[in-house]
Amino acid sequence: MSQQEQRSNNTSAMSAPTSENIRLTRFWFCWGYLDSVKDGLGKWGKKAVQATKNVRDLAANMWHHLKTGSSFADTAVERIAMGTRVIAEGGHEKIFKQSFETVSEEKLLKAYACYLSTSTGPVVGVLYLSTVKLAFCSDYPLSYEMGEHTQWTYYKVVLPLLQLRAVNPLTIGTTSSEKYIQIITVDNYEFWFMAFVHYNNAVTSIQGALQCR
């Protein structure tokens, strides 16, 4: 047999798979496909569970935020009005710079709707996190007495990041919806913020800012 005929016979033998080989190939292909589908569904399922939890947490946080005010309906209307104001005035950063003195290169990082706990009750407002400070401003002016006259002013708190010692997320009470962020300064003053709409994000951002000072 010539070398050409031998190569031809070898090629024919290699190019003619048996039915058993075909069945095995199909089996492993199907198995690999099903395994990929299973992994994909597993990942999708985990994302769906996490997304559902996030939506549930957001709804609970919003409910607690509205319930913390003196009137559920009034607080809901005020929150809508605040959102309209933010849009009309060009965003949170412009309101932040109008409300507080800022230094050059200072940038607003985050803004969170929440309440500040005070001796006279919770005050609704926005907690701003910038590259320099943590600052709270009430949504509306509050009244106070000065002599025989009543004065109105926004309730503000300014905490330079360099003066912060600790940021503690806390849950108080019988329900997990009562979530607080306790801020402790280097001279041991404490500030308690509560009823965040986006609580977990606020905790992460403020703690991150404290670590990156």
Tab-separated table of N, CA and C in Angstrom, residues 71-204:
chain	number	residue	atom	x	y	z
A	71	SER	N	-47.170	65.010	61.024
A	71	SER	CA	-48.332	64.549	60.267
A	71	SER	C	-47.852	63.777	59.043
A	72	PHE	N	-48.351	62.560	58.898
A	72	PHE	CA	-47.927	61.721	57.771
A	72	PHE	C	-48.202	62.426	56.445
A	73	ALA	N	-49.414	62.955	56.289
A	73	ALA	CA	-49.795	63.605	55.031
A	73	ALA	C	-48.983	64.873	54.792
A	74	ASP	N	-48.810	65.690	55.854
A	74	ASP	CA	-48.058	66.936	55.707
A	74	ASP	C	-46.603	66.661	55.346
A	75	THR	N	-46.025	65.631	55.979
A	75	THR	CA	-44.630	65.291	55.691
A	75	THR	C	-44.476	64.829	54.245
A	76	ALA	N	-45.452	64.056	53.748
A	76	ALA	CA	-45.402	63.592	52.355
A	76	ALA	C	-45.455	64.777	51.403
A	77	VAL	N	-46.330	65.739	51.687
A	77	VAL	CA	-46.441	66.934	50.844
A	77	VAL	C	-45.151	67.754	50.909
A	78	GLU	N	-44.591	67.884	52.109
A	78	GLU	CA	-43.348	68.639	52.284
A	78	GLU	C	-42.190	67.981	51.526
A	79	ARG	N	-42.156	66.642	51.521
A	79	ARG	CA	-41.077	65.940	50.813
A	79	ARG	C	-41.184	66.175	49.309
A	80	ILE	N	-42.426	66.196	48.794
A	80	ILE	CA	-42.637	66.491	47.377
A	80	ILE	C	-42.220	67.934	47.075
A	81	ALA	N	-42.577	68.843	47.975
A	81	ALA	CA	-42.218	70.251	47.788
A	81	ALA	C	-40.698	70.427	47.807
A	82	MET	N	-40.023	69.676	48.676
A	82	MET	CA	-38.571	69.767	48.750
A	82	MET	C	-37.941	69.244	47.462
A	83	GLY	N	-38.480	68.167	46.934
A	83	GLY	CA	-37.984	67.639	45.668
A	83	GLY	C	-38.155	68.633	44.538
A	84	THR	N	-39.292	69.326	44.539
A	84	THR	CA	-39.550	70.357	43.527
A	84	THR	C	-38.570	71.515	43.668
A	85	ARG	N	-38.268	71.889	44.916
A	85	ARG	CA	-37.312	72.974	45.163
A	85	ARG	C	-35.916	72.598	44.663
A	86	VAL	N	-35.510	71.367	44.905
A	86	VAL	CA	-34.186	70.914	44.464
A	86	VAL	C	-34.063	71.025	42.949
A	87	ILE	N	-35.121	70.607	42.252
A	87	ILE	CA	-35.105	70.680	40.787
A	87	ILE	C	-35.093	72.142	40.325
A	88	ALA	N	-35.943	72.974	40.952
A	88	ALA	CA	-36.073	74.361	40.532
A	88	ALA	C	-34.785	75.156	40.762
A	89	GLU	N	-34.053	74.822	41.823
A	89	GLU	CA	-32.859	75.595	42.164
A	89	GLU	C	-31.577	74.992	41.596
A	90	GLY	N	-31.722	73.919	40.799
A	90	GLY	CA	-30.550	73.395	40.095
A	90	GLY	C	-29.785	72.304	40.785
A	91	GLY	N	-30.420	71.615	41.740
A	91	GLY	CA	-29.769	70.472	42.372
A	91	GLY	C	-29.320	70.727	43.802
A	92	HIS	N	-28.949	69.632	44.474
A	92	HIS	CA	-28.542	69.719	45.880
A	92	HIS	C	-27.276	70.550	46.074
A	93	GLU	N	-26.359	70.494	45.114
A	93	GLU	CA	-25.094	71.195	45.307
A	93	GLU	C	-25.294	72.706	45.377
A	94	LYS	N	-26.181	73.243	44.562
A	94	LYS	CA	-26.436	74.681	44.602
A	94	LYS	C	-27.092	75.079	45.925
A	95	ILE	N	-28.037	74.258	46.388
A	95	ILE	CA	-28.689	74.547	47.671
A	95	ILE	C	-27.667	74.459	48.802
A	96	PHE	N	-26.779	73.471	48.725
A	96	PHE	CA	-25.738	73.307	49.737
A	96	PHE	C	-24.850	74.547	49.813
A	97	LYS	N	-24.428	75.054	48.674
A	97	LYS	CA	-23.552	76.228	48.657
A	97	LYS	C	-24.279	77.502	49.055
A	98	GLN	N	-25.604	77.536	48.835
A	98	GLN	CA	-26.392	78.682	49.290
A	98	GLN	C	-26.604	78.641	50.803
A	99	SER	N	-26.640	77.427	51.356
A	99	SER	CA	-26.963	77.258	52.776
A	99	SER	C	-25.751	77.338	53.687
A	100	PHE	N	-24.563	76.979	53.167
A	100	PHE	CA	-23.368	76.910	54.009
A	100	PHE	C	-22.186	77.595	53.329
A	101	GLU	N	-21.292	78.079	54.161
A	101	GLU	CA	-20.033	78.611	53.631
A	101	GLU	C	-19.174	77.434	53.177
A	102	THR	N	-18.550	77.575	52.025
A	102	THR	CA	-17.703	76.513	51.503
A	102	THR	C	-16.317	77.069	51.177
A	103	VAL	N	-15.359	76.164	51.114
A	103	VAL	CA	-14.002	76.562	50.757
A	103	VAL	C	-13.741	76.171	49.309
A	104	SER	N	-12.677	76.722	48.738
A	104	SER	CA	-12.342	76.391	47.352
A	104	SER	C	-12.041	74.905	47.232
A	105	GLU	N	-12.425	74.321	46.139
A	105	GLU	CA	-12.235	72.897	45.839
A	105	GLU	C	-13.162	71.974	46.630
A	106	GLU	N	-13.997	72.544	47.510
A	106	GLU	CA	-14.941	71.683	48.248
A	106	GLU	C	-16.054	71.229	47.313
A	107	LYS	N	-16.359	69.941	47.354
A	107	LYS	CA	-17.400	69.385	46.498
A	107	LYS	C	-18.415	68.601	47.321
A	108	LEU	N	-19.652	68.724	46.943
A	108	LEU	CA	-20.695	67.938	47.583
A	108	LEU	C	-20.640	66.506	47.059
A	109	LEU	N	-20.655	65.550	47.969
A	109	LEU	CA	-20.609	64.135	47.587
A	109	LEU	C	-21.990	63.492	47.602
A	110	LYS	N	-22.730	63.711	48.698
A	110	LYS	CA	-24.040	63.079	48.855
A	110	LYS	C	-24.984	64.008	49.605
A	111	ALA	N	-26.278	63.756	49.438
A	111	ALA	CA	-27.304	64.483	50.193
A	111	ALA	C	-28.394	63.491	50.574
A	112	TYR	N	-28.766	63.472	51.861
A	112	TYR	CA	-29.716	62.468	52.355
A	112	TYR	C	-30.859	63.133	53.121
A	113	ALA	N	-32.078	62.793	52.729
A	113	ALA	CA	-33.247	63.245	53.477
A	113	ALA	C	-33.310	62.463	54.784
A	114	CYS	N	-33.461	63.184	55.900
A	114	CYS	CA	-33.490	62.524	57.207
A	114	CYS	C	-34.026	63.499	58.250
A	115	TYR	N	-33.902	63.119	59.514
A	115	TYR	CA	-34.269	63.982	60.636
A	115	TYR	C	-33.071	64.093	61.580
A	116	LEU	N	-32.968	65.241	62.225
A	116	LEU	CA	-32.004	65.412	63.304
A	116	LEU	C	-32.775	65.345	64.617
A	117	SER	N	-32.331	64.468	65.506
A	117	SER	CA	-32.986	64.343	66.808
A	117	SER	C	-32.541	65.492	67.704
A	118	THR	N	-33.515	66.249	68.252
A	118	THR	CA	-33.212	67.378	69.141
A	118	THR	C	-34.031	67.239	70.420
A	119	SER	N	-33.726	68.081	71.386
A	119	SER	CA	-34.426	68.028	72.676
A	119	SER	C	-35.897	68.394	72.540
A	120	THR	N	-36.249	69.110	71.464
A	120	THR	CA	-37.648	69.499	71.263
A	120	THR	C	-38.365	68.605	70.241
A	121	GLY	N	-37.666	67.566	69.764
A	121	GLY	CA	-38.273	66.658	68.801
A	121	GLY	C	-37.466	66.580	67.522
A	122	PRO	N	-37.803	65.637	66.669
A	122	PRO	CA	-37.057	65.476	65.413
A	122	PRO	C	-37.298	66.643	64.448
A	123	VAL	N	-36.230	67.050	63.763
A	123	VAL	CA	-36.303	68.142	62.787
A	123	VAL	C	-36.013	67.557	61.409
A	124	VAL	N	-36.936	67.732	60.484
A	124	VAL	CA	-36.761	67.188	59.143
A	124	VAL	C	-35.857	68.091	58.314
A	125	GLY	N	-34.996	67.464	57.525
A	125	GLY	CA	-34.101	68.247	56.692
A	125	GLY	C	-33.247	67.367	55.811
A	126	VAL	N	-32.110	67.908	55.419
A	126	VAL	CA	-31.187	67.181	54.537
A	126	VAL	C	-29.805	67.178	55.177
A	127	LEU	N	-29.189	66.013	55.187
A	127	LEU	CA	-27.816	65.874	55.672
A	127	LEU	C	-26.893	65.840	54.461
A	128	TYR	N	-26.004	66.820	54.389
A	128	TYR	CA	-25.076	66.937	53.256
A	128	TYR	C	-23.705	66.392	53.649
A	129	LEU	N	-23.124	65.622	52.756
A	129	LEU	CA	-21.762	65.129	52.943
A	129	LEU	C	-20.900	65.703	51.825
A	130	SER	N	-19.906	66.514	52.213
A	130	SER	CA	-18.987	67.080	51.219
A	130	SER	C	-17.588	66.535	51.461
A	131	THR	N	-16.647	66.980	50.680
A	131	THR	CA	-15.263	66.551	50.855
A	131	THR	C	-14.625	67.177	52.082
A	132	VAL	N	-15.330	68.123	52.731
A	132	VAL	CA	-14.776	68.845	53.881
A	132	VAL	C	-15.593	68.641	55.144
A	133	LYS	N	-16.913	68.540	55.000
A	133	LYS	CA	-17.745	68.532	56.198
A	133	LYS	C	-19.029	67.718	56.029
A	134	LEU	N	-19.654	67.500	57.178
A	134	LEU	CA	-20.995	66.930	57.264
A	134	LEU	C	-21.880	68.064	57.760
A	135	ALA	N	-22.961	68.376	57.045
A	135	ALA	CA	-23.770	69.541	57.404
A	135	ALA	C	-25.252	69.220	57.261
A	136	PHE	N	-26.025	69.658	58.238
A	136	PHE	CA	-27.481	69.444	58.223
A	136	PHE	C	-28.175	70.793	58.161
A	137	CYS	N	-29.229	70.839	57.348
A	137	CYS	CA	-30.065	72.033	57.276
A	137	CYS	C	-31.527	71.605	57.238
A	138	SER	N	-32.336	72.223	58.084
A	138	SER	CA	-33.763	71.888	58.114
A	138	SER	C	-34.428	72.306	56.801
A	139	ASP	N	-35.493	71.609	56.460
A	139	ASP	CA	-36.209	71.936	55.228
A	139	ASP	C	-36.866	73.308	55.298
A	140	TYR	N	-37.284	73.695	56.513
A	140	TYR	CA	-38.010	74.951	56.676
A	140	TYR	C	-37.500	75.696	57.911
A	141	PRO	N	-37.658	77.008	57.942
A	141	PRO	CA	-37.228	77.776	59.125
A	141	PRO	C	-38.030	77.370	60.364
A	142	LEU	N	-37.364	77.374	61.495
A	142	LEU	CA	-38.012	77.085	62.774
A	142	LEU	C	-38.080	78.369	63.595
A	143	SER	N	-39.097	78.468	64.411
A	143	SER	CA	-39.284	79.690	65.202
A	143	SER	C	-38.600	79.577	66.559
A	144	TYR	N	-38.167	80.718	67.081
A	144	TYR	CA	-37.637	80.787	68.439
A	144	TYR	C	-37.883	82.202	68.972
A	145	GLU	N	-37.948	82.300	70.276
A	145	GLU	CA	-38.269	83.575	70.906
A	145	GLU	C	-36.995	84.355	71.215
A	146	MET	N	-36.994	85.640	70.877
A	146	MET	CA	-35.899	86.539	71.225
A	146	MET	C	-36.520	87.785	71.824
A	147	GLY	N	-36.509	87.818	73.142
A	147	GLY	CA	-37.193	88.902	73.836
A	147	GLY	C	-38.699	88.770	73.641
A	148	GLU	N	-39.299	89.819	73.156
A	148	GLU	CA	-40.741	89.804	72.918
A	148	GLU	C	-41.079	89.451	71.475
A	149	HIS	N	-40.068	89.112	70.713
A	149	HIS	CA	-40.291	88.863	69.298
A	149	HIS	C	-40.014	87.399	68.958
A	150	THR	N	-40.682	86.932	67.915
A	150	THR	CA	-40.477	85.585	67.402
A	150	THR	C	-39.603	85.654	66.159
A	151	GLN	N	-38.513	84.932	66.183
A	151	GLN	CA	-37.596	84.893	65.058
A	151	GLN	C	-37.708	83.550	64.338
A	152	TRP	N	-37.359	83.572	63.069
A	152	TRP	CA	-37.402	82.343	62.263
A	152	TRP	C	-36.047	82.128	61.596
A	153	THR	N	-35.548	80.937	61.693
A	153	THR	CA	-34.269	80.634	61.059
A	153	THR	C	-34.168	79.142	60.766
A	154	TYR	N	-33.348	78.818	59.798
A	154	TYR	CA	-33.122	77.399	59.481
A	154	TYR	C	-32.247	76.770	60.569
A	155	TYR	N	-32.566	75.561	60.926
A	155	TYR	CA	-31.784	74.814	61.918
A	155	TYR	C	-30.603	74.176	61.185
A	156	LYS	N	-29.386	74.569	61.575
A	156	LYS	CA	-28.201	74.074	60.877
A	156	LYS	C	-27.193	73.485	61.852
A	157	VAL	N	-26.507	72.464	61.387
A	157	VAL	CA	-25.409	71.858	62.129
A	157	VAL	C	-24.266	71.644	61.140
A	158	VAL	N	-23.071	72.074	61.495
A	158	VAL	CA	-21.897	71.899	60.629
A	158	VAL	C	-20.831	71.136	61.410
A	159	LEU	N	-20.387	70.009	60.857
A	159	LEU	CA	-19.385	69.162	61.500
A	159	LEU	C	-18.241	68.907	60.530
A	160	PRO	N	-17.103	69.563	60.716
A	160	PRO	CA	-15.945	69.292	59.844
A	160	PRO	C	-15.536	67.817	59.967
A	161	LEU	N	-15.193	67.213	58.863
A	161	LEU	CA	-14.815	65.794	58.887
A	161	LEU	C	-13.623	65.539	59.800
A	162	LEU	N	-12.709	66.505	59.886
A	162	LEU	CA	-11.530	66.340	60.737
A	162	LEU	C	-11.889	66.335	62.219
A	163	GLN	N	-13.111	66.800	62.553
A	163	GLN	CA	-13.535	66.835	63.945
A	163	GLN	C	-14.399	65.633	64.334
A	164	LEU	N	-14.589	64.706	63.421
A	164	LEU	CA	-15.406	63.529	63.713
A	164	LEU	C	-14.551	62.407	64.281
A	165	ARG	N	-15.067	61.759	65.333
A	165	ARG	CA	-14.343	60.639	65.944
A	165	ARG	C	-14.950	59.300	65.589
A	166	ALA	N	-16.290	59.248	65.469
A	166	ALA	CA	-16.942	57.961	65.197
A	166	ALA	C	-18.266	58.169	64.472
A	167	VAL	N	-18.610	57.191	63.646
A	167	VAL	CA	-19.904	57.145	62.956
A	167	VAL	C	-20.495	55.771	63.242
A	168	ASN	N	-21.575	55.748	64.031
A	168	ASN	CA	-22.125	54.479	64.490
A	168	ASN	C	-23.547	54.251	63.983
A	169	PRO	N	-23.763	53.243	63.155
A	169	PRO	CA	-25.142	52.884	62.781
A	169	PRO	C	-25.783	52.099	63.920
A	170	LEU	N	-26.983	52.505	64.318
A	170	LEU	CA	-27.641	51.871	65.461
A	170	LEU	C	-29.115	51.608	65.156
A	171	THR	N	-29.616	50.521	65.704
A	171	THR	CA	-31.038	50.215	65.635
A	171	THR	C	-31.575	50.195	67.053
A	172	ILE	N	-32.572	51.012	67.301
A	172	ILE	CA	-33.122	51.148	68.647
A	172	ILE	C	-34.611	50.846	68.614
A	173	GLY	N	-35.104	50.170	69.646
A	173	GLY	CA	-36.526	49.854	69.708
A	173	GLY	C	-36.811	48.429	69.276
A	174	THR	N	-38.064	48.107	69.174
A	174	THR	CA	-38.480	46.737	68.880
A	174	THR	C	-38.545	46.439	67.394
A	175	THR	N	-38.537	47.475	66.557
A	175	THR	CA	-38.617	47.245	65.121
A	175	THR	C	-37.334	47.695	64.452
A	176	SER	N	-36.934	46.988	63.408
A	176	SER	CA	-35.691	47.299	62.717
A	176	SER	C	-35.785	48.578	61.900
A	177	SER	N	-36.976	49.167	61.794
A	177	SER	CA	-37.136	50.395	61.012
A	177	SER	C	-36.617	51.621	61.768
A	178	GLU	N	-36.421	51.500	63.090
A	178	GLU	CA	-35.922	52.616	63.894
A	178	GLU	C	-34.402	52.642	63.820
A	179	LYS	N	-33.899	53.185	62.719
A	179	LYS	CA	-32.463	53.179	62.454
A	179	LYS	C	-31.886	54.586	62.638
A	180	TYR	N	-30.741	54.635	63.284
A	180	TYR	CA	-30.092	55.906	63.569
A	180	TYR	C	-28.642	55.869	63.084
A	181	ILE	N	-28.086	57.064	62.867
A	181	ILE	CA	-26.651	57.215	62.693
A	181	ILE	C	-26.185	58.175	63.773
A	182	GLN	N	-25.356	57.660	64.666
A	182	GLN	CA	-24.808	58.469	65.757
A	182	GLN	C	-23.450	59.022	65.324
A	183	ILE	N	-23.315	60.337	65.371
A	183	ILE	CA	-22.060	60.999	65.047
A	183	ILE	C	-21.434	61.507	66.342
A	184	ILE	N	-20.192	61.126	66.606
A	184	ILE	CA	-19.477	61.570	67.799
A	184	ILE	C	-18.262	62.383	67.358
A	185	THR	N	-18.124	63.572	67.926
A	185	THR	CA	-16.998	64.436	67.571
A	185	THR	C	-15.809	64.161	68.491
A	186	VAL	N	-14.664	64.733	68.157
A	186	VAL	CA	-13.454	64.511	68.945
A	186	VAL	C	-13.581	65.096	70.353
A	187	ASP	N	-14.469	66.096	70.544
A	187	ASP	CA	-14.682	66.647	71.879
A	187	ASP	C	-15.935	66.063	72.534
A	188	ASN	N	-16.350	64.876	72.015
A	188	ASN	CA	-17.399	64.046	72.618
A	188	ASN	C	-18.813	64.634	72.557
A	189	TYR	N	-19.087	65.479	71.588
A	189	TYR	CA	-20.457	65.884	71.329
A	189	TYR	C	-21.109	64.816	70.455
A	190	GLU	N	-22.389	64.563	70.707
A	190	GLU	CA	-23.100	63.547	69.948
A	190	GLU	C	-24.248	64.165	69.154
A	191	PHE	N	-24.420	63.681	67.936
A	191	PHE	CA	-25.531	64.094	67.079
A	191	PHE	C	-26.186	62.824	66.544
A	192	TRP	N	-27.503	62.789	66.624
A	192	TRP	CA	-28.256	61.604	66.217
A	192	TRP	C	-29.139	61.957	65.013
A	193	PHE	N	-28.891	61.275	63.918
A	193	PHE	CA	-29.701	61.447	62.716
A	193	PHE	C	-30.541	60.189	62.517
A	194	MET	N	-31.757	60.370	62.053
A	194	MET	CA	-32.711	59.260	62.013
A	194	MET	C	-33.629	59.343	60.798
A	195	ALA	N	-34.385	58.254	60.603
A	195	ALA	CA	-35.419	58.194	59.556
A	195	ALA	C	-34.871	58.556	58.176
A	196	PHE	N	-33.710	57.963	57.853
A	196	PHE	CA	-33.148	58.148	56.515
A	196	PHE	C	-33.983	57.405	55.476
A	197	VAL	N	-34.155	58.009	54.314
A	197	VAL	CA	-34.801	57.303	53.213
A	197	VAL	C	-33.837	56.266	52.628
A	198	HIS	N	-32.558	56.645	52.539
A	198	HIS	CA	-31.523	55.731	52.021
A	198	HIS	C	-30.495	55.486	53.129
A	199	TYR	N	-30.884	54.695	54.095
A	199	TYR	CA	-30.085	54.510	55.311
A	199	TYR	C	-28.752	53.824	55.039
A	200	ASN	N	-28.773	52.657	54.395
A	200	ASN	CA	-27.536	51.890	54.188
A	200	ASN	C	-26.509	52.679	53.378
A	201	ASN	N	-26.988	53.380	52.365
A	201	ASN	CA	-26.087	54.182	51.547
A	201	ASN	C	-25.472	55.312	52.364
A	202	ALA	N	-26.276	55.904	53.246
A	202	ALA	CA	-25.776	56.991	54.092
A	202	ALA	C	-24.694	56.484	55.036
A	203	VAL	N	-24.931	55.330	55.659
A	203	VAL	CA	-23.938	54.754	56.571
A	203	VAL	C	-22.622	54.503	55.838
A	204	THR	N	-22.711	53.859	54.681
A	204	THR	CA	-21.508	53.525	53.905
A	204	THR	C	-20.735	54.779	53.500
